[in-house]
Tab-separated table of N, CA and C in Angstrom:
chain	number	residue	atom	x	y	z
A	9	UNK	N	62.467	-129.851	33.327
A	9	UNK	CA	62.844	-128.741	32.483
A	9	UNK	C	63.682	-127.743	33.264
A	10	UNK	N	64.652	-127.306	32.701
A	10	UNK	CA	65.596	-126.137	33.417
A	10	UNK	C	64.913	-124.799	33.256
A	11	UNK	N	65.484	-124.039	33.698
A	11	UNK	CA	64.873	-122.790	33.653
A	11	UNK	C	65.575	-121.427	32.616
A	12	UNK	N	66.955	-122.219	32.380
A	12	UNK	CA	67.701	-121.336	31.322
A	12	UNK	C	66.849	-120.896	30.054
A	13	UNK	N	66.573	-122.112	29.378
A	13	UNK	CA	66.044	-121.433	28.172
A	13	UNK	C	64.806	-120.372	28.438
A	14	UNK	N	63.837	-120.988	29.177
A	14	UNK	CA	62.678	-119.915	29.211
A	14	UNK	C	63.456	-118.392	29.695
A	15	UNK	N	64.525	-118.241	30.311
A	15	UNK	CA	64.741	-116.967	31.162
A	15	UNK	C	65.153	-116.063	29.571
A	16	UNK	N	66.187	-116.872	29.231
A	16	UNK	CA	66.888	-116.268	27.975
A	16	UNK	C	65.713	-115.674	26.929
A	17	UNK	N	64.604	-116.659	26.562
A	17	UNK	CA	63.670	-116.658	26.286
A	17	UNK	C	63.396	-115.046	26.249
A	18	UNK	N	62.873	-115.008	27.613
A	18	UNK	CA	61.865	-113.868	28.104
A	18	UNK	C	63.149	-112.683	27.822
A	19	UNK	N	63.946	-112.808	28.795
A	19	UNK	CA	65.173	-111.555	28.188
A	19	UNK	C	64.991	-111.418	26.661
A	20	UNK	N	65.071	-112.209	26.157
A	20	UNK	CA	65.037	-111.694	24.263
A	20	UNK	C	63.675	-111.145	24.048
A	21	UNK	N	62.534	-111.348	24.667
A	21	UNK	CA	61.100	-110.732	24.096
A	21	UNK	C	61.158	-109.382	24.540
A	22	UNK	N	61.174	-109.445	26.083
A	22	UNK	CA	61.732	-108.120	27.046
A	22	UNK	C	62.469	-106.836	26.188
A	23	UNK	N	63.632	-107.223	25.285
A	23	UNK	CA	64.580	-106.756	24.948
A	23	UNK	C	63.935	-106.069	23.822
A	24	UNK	N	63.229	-107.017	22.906
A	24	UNK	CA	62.798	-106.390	21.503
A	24	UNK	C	61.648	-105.323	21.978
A	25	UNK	N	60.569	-105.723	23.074
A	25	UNK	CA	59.668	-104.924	22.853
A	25	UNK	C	60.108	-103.573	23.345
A	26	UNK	N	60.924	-103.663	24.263
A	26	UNK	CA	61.958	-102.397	24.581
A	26	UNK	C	62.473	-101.473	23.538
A	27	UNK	N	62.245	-102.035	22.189
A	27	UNK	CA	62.740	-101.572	21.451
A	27	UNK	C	62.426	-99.995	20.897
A	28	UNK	N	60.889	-100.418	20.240
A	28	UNK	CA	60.021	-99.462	19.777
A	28	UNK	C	59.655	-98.359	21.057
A	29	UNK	N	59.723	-98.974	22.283
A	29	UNK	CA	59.505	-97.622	23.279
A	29	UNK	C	60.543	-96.645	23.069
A	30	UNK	N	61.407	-97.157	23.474
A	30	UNK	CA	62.733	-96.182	22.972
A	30	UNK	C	62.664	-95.065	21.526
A	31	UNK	N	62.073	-96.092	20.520
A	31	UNK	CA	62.349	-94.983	19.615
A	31	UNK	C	60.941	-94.112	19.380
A	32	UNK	N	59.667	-94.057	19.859
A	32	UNK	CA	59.332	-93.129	20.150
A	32	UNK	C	59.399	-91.598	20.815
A	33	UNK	N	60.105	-92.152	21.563
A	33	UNK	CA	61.035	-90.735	21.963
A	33	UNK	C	61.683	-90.012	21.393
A	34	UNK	N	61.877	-88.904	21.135
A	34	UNK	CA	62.898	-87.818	19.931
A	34	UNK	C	64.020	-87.084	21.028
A	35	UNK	N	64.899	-87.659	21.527
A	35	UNK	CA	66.061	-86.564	22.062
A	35	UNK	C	66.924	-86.160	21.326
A	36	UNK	N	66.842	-84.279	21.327
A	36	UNK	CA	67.625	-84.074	20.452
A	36	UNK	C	68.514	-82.493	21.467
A	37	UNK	N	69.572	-82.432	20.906
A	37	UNK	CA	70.325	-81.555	21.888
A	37	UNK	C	70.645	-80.521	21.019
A	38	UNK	N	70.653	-79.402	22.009
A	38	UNK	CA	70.649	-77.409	21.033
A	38	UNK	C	72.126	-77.501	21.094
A	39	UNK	N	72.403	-76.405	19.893
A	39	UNK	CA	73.984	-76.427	19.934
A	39	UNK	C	74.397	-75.981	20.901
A	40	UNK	N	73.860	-75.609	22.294
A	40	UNK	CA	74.632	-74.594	23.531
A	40	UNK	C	74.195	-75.685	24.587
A	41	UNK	N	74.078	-77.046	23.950
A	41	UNK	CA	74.300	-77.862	25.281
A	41	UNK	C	72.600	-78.333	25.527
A	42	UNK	N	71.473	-77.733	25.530
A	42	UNK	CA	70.222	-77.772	25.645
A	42	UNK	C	69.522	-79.173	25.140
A	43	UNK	N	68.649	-79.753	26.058
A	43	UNK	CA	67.947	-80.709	25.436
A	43	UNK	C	66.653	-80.957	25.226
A	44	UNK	N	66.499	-81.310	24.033
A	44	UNK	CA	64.936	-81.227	23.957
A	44	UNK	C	63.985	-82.885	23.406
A	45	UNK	N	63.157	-82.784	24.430
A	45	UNK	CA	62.328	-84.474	24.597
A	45	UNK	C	60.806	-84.528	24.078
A	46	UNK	N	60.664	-85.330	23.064
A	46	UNK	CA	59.172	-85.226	22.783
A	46	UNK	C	58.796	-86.631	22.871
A	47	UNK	N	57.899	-86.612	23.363
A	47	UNK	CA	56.822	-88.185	23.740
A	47	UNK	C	55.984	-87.942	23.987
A	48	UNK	N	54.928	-89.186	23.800
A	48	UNK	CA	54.163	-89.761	24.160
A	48	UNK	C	53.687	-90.166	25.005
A	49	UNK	N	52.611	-89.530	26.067
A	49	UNK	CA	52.046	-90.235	27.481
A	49	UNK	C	50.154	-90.425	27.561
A	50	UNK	N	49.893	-91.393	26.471
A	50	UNK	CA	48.757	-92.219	26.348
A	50	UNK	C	48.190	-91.681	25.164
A	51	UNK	N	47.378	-90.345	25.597
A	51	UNK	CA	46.658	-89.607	24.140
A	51	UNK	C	47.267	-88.699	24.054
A	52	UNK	N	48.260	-87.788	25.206
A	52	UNK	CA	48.904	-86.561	25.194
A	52	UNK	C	50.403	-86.248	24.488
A	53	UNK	N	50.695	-85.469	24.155
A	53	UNK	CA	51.826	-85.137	23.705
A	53	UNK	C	52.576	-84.553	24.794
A	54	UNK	N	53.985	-84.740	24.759
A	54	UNK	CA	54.375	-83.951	25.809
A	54	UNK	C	56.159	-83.868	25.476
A	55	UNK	N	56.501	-82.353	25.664
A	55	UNK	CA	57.771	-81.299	25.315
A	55	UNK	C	58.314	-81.210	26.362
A	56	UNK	N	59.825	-81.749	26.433
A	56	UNK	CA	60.903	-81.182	27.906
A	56	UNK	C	61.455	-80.477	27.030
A	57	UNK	N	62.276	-79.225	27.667
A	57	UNK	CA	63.136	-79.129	27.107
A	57	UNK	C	63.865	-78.359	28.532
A	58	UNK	N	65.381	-79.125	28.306
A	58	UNK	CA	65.837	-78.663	30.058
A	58	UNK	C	67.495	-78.192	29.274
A	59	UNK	N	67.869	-76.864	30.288
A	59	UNK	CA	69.234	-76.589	29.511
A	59	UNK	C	69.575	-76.029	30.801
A	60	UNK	N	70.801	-75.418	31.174
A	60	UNK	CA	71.534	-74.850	32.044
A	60	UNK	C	70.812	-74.146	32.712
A	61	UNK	N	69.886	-74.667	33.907
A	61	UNK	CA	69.138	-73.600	35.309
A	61	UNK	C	67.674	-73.143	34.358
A	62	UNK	N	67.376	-73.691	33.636
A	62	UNK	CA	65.719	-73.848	33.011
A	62	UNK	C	65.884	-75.148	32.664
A	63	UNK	N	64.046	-75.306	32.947
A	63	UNK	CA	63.629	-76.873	32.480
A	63	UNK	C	61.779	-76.450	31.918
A	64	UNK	N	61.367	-76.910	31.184
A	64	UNK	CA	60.076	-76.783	30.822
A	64	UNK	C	59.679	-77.899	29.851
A	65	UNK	N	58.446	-78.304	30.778
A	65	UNK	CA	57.443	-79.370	30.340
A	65	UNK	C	56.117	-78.729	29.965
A	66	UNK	N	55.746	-79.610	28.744
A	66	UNK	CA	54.329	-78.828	28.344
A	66	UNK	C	53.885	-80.142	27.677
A	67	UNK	N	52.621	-80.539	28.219
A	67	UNK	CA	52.005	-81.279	28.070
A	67	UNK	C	50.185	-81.211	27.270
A	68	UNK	N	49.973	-81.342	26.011
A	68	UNK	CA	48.959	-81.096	25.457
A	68	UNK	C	48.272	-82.235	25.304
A	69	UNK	N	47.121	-82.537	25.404
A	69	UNK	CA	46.038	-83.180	25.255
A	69	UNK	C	44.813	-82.969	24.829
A	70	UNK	N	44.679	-83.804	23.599
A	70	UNK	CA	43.627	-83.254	22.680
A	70	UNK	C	41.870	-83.248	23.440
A	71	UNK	N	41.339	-82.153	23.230
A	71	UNK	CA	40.376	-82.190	23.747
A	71	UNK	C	40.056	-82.220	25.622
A	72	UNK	N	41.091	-82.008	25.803
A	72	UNK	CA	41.308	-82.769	27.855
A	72	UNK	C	41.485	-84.272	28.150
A	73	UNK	N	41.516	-84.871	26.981
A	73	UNK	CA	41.553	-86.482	27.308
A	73	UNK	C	43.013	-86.961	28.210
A	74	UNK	N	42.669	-87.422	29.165
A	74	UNK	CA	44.304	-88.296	29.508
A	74	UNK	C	44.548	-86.995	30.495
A	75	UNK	N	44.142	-85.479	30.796
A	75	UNK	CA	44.956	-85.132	31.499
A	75	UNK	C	44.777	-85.553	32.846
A	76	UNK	N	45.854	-85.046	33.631
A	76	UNK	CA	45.901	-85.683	35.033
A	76	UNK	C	46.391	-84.215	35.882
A	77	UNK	N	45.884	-82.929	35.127
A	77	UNK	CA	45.532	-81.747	36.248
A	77	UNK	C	44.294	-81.208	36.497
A	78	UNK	N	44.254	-80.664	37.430
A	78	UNK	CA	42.791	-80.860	37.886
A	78	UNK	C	41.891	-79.344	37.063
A	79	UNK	N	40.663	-79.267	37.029
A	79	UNK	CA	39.784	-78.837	35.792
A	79	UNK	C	39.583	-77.264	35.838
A	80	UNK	N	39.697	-76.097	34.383
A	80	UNK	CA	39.438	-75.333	34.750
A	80	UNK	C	40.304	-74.556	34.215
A	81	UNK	N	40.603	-73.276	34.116
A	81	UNK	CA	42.175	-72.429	33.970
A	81	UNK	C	42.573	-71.837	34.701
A	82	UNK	N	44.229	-71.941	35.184
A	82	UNK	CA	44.443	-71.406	36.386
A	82	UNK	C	46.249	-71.363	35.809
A	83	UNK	N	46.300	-70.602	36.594
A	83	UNK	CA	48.100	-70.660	36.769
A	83	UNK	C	48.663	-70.202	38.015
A	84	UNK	N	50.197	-70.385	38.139
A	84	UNK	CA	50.318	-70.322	39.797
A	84	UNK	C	51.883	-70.120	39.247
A	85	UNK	N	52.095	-69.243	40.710
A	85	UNK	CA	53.873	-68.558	40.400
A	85	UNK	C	53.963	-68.961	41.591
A	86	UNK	N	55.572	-69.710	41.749
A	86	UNK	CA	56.100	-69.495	43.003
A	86	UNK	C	57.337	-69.650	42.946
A	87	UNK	N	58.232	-69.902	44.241
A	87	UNK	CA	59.203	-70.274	44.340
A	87	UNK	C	60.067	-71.509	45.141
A	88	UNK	N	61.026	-72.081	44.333
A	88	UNK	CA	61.809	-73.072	44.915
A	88	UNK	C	63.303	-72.708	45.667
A	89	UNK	N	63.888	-72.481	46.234
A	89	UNK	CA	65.225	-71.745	46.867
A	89	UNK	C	65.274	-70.772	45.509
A	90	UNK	N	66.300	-70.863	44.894
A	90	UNK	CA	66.920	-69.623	43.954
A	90	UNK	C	66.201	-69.672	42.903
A	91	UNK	N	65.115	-70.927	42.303
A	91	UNK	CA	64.388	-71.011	41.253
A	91	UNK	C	63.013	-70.676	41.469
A	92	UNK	N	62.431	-70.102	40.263
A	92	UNK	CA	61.455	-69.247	39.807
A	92	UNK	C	60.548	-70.148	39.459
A	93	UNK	N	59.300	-70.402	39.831
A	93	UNK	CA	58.153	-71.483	38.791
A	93	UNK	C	57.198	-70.947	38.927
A	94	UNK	N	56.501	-71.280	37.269
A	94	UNK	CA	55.577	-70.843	37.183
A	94	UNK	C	54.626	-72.132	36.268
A	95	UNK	N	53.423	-72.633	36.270
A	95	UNK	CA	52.622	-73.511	35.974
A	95	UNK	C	51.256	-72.603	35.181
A	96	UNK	N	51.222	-72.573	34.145
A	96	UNK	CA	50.285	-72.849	33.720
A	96	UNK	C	49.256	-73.579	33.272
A	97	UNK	N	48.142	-73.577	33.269
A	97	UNK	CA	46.908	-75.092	32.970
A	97	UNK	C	45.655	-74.195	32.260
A	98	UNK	N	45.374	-75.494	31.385
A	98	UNK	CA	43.995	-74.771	30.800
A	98	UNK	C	43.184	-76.461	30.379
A	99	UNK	N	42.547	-76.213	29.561
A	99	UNK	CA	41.761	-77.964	29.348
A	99	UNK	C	42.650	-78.848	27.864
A	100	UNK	N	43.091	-77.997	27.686
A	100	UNK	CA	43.828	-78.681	26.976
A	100	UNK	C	45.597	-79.002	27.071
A	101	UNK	N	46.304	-77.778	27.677
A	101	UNK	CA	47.707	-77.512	27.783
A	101	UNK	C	47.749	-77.235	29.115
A	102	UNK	N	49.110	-78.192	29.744
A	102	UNK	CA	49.356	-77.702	31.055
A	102	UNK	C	51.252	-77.844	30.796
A	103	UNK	N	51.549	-76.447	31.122
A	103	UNK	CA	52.633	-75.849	30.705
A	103	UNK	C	53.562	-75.337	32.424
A	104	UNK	N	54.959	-76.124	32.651
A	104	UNK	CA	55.660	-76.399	33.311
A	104	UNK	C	57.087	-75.479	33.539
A	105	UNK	N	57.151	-74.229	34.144
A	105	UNK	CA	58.526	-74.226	33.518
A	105	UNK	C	59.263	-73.501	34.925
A	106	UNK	N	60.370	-73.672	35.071
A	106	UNK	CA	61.627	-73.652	36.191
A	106	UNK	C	62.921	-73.095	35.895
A	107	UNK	N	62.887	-71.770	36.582
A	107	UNK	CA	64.064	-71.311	35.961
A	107	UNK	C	64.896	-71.138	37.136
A	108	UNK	N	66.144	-71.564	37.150
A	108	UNK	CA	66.910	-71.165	38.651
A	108	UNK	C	68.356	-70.188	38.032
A	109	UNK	N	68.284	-69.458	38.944
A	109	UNK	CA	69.261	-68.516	38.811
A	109	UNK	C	71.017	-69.313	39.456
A	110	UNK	N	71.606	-69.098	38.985
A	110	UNK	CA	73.057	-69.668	39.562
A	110	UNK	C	73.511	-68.558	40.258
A	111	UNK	N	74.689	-68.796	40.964
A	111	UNK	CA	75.346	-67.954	42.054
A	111	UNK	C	75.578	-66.562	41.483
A	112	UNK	N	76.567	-66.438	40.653
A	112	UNK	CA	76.627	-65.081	39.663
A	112	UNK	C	75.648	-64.517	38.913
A	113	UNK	N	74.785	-64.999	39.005
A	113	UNK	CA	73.539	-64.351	38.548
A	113	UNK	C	72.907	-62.958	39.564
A	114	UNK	N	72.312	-62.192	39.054
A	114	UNK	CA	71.721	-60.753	40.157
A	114	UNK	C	70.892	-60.215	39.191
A	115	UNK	N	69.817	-59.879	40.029
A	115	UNK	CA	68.170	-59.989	39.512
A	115	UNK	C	68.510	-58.322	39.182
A	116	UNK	N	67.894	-58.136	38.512
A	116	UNK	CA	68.127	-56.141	37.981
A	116	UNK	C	66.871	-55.508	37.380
């Protein structure tokens, strides 16, 4: 037996089940360029939305199931070079967000 058909095979199963992952995903873009991502990660829901020098992820999970931050409520500010972060967490929502300032930018 050759190995063509089975490969082609598997590429075509590969391909379809690829399918439905894809369209679970919702990308949809703001009229000023902005994009915004909603999916699915097991039981959780989870929101990007990233546009020019901000990005924010928020990840909800019903009841605490599926999360993967550690237990309790807490939040934390810091910084990355010119960008601003700040993390919030609680047992249900753990909320992501990054704002970086560009060169012409000046804090007031």
């Amino acid at each position: 037996m050759k190995a063509g058909p089975f490969l082609g095979v598997f590429f075509l199963v590969a391909a379809i089940a690829g399918i439905p992952q894809g369209a679970l995903a919702d990308h949809r873009w703001d009229d000023d360029g902005g994009r915004v991502e909603r999916y699915r990660d097991g039981p959780c829901r989870v929101k990007e939305i990233t546009d020019r020098g901000y990005f924010r992820k928020v990840v909800r999970c019903p009841d605490g199931r599926g999360k993967t931050w550690r237990r309790g409520e807490w939040h934390r500010d810091y910084r990355e070079g010119r960008c601003r972060v700040r993390i919030d967490a609680s047992r249900e929502v753990f909320s992501k967000e990054r704002i970086c300032r560009g060169r012409g930018d000046y804090d007031h």
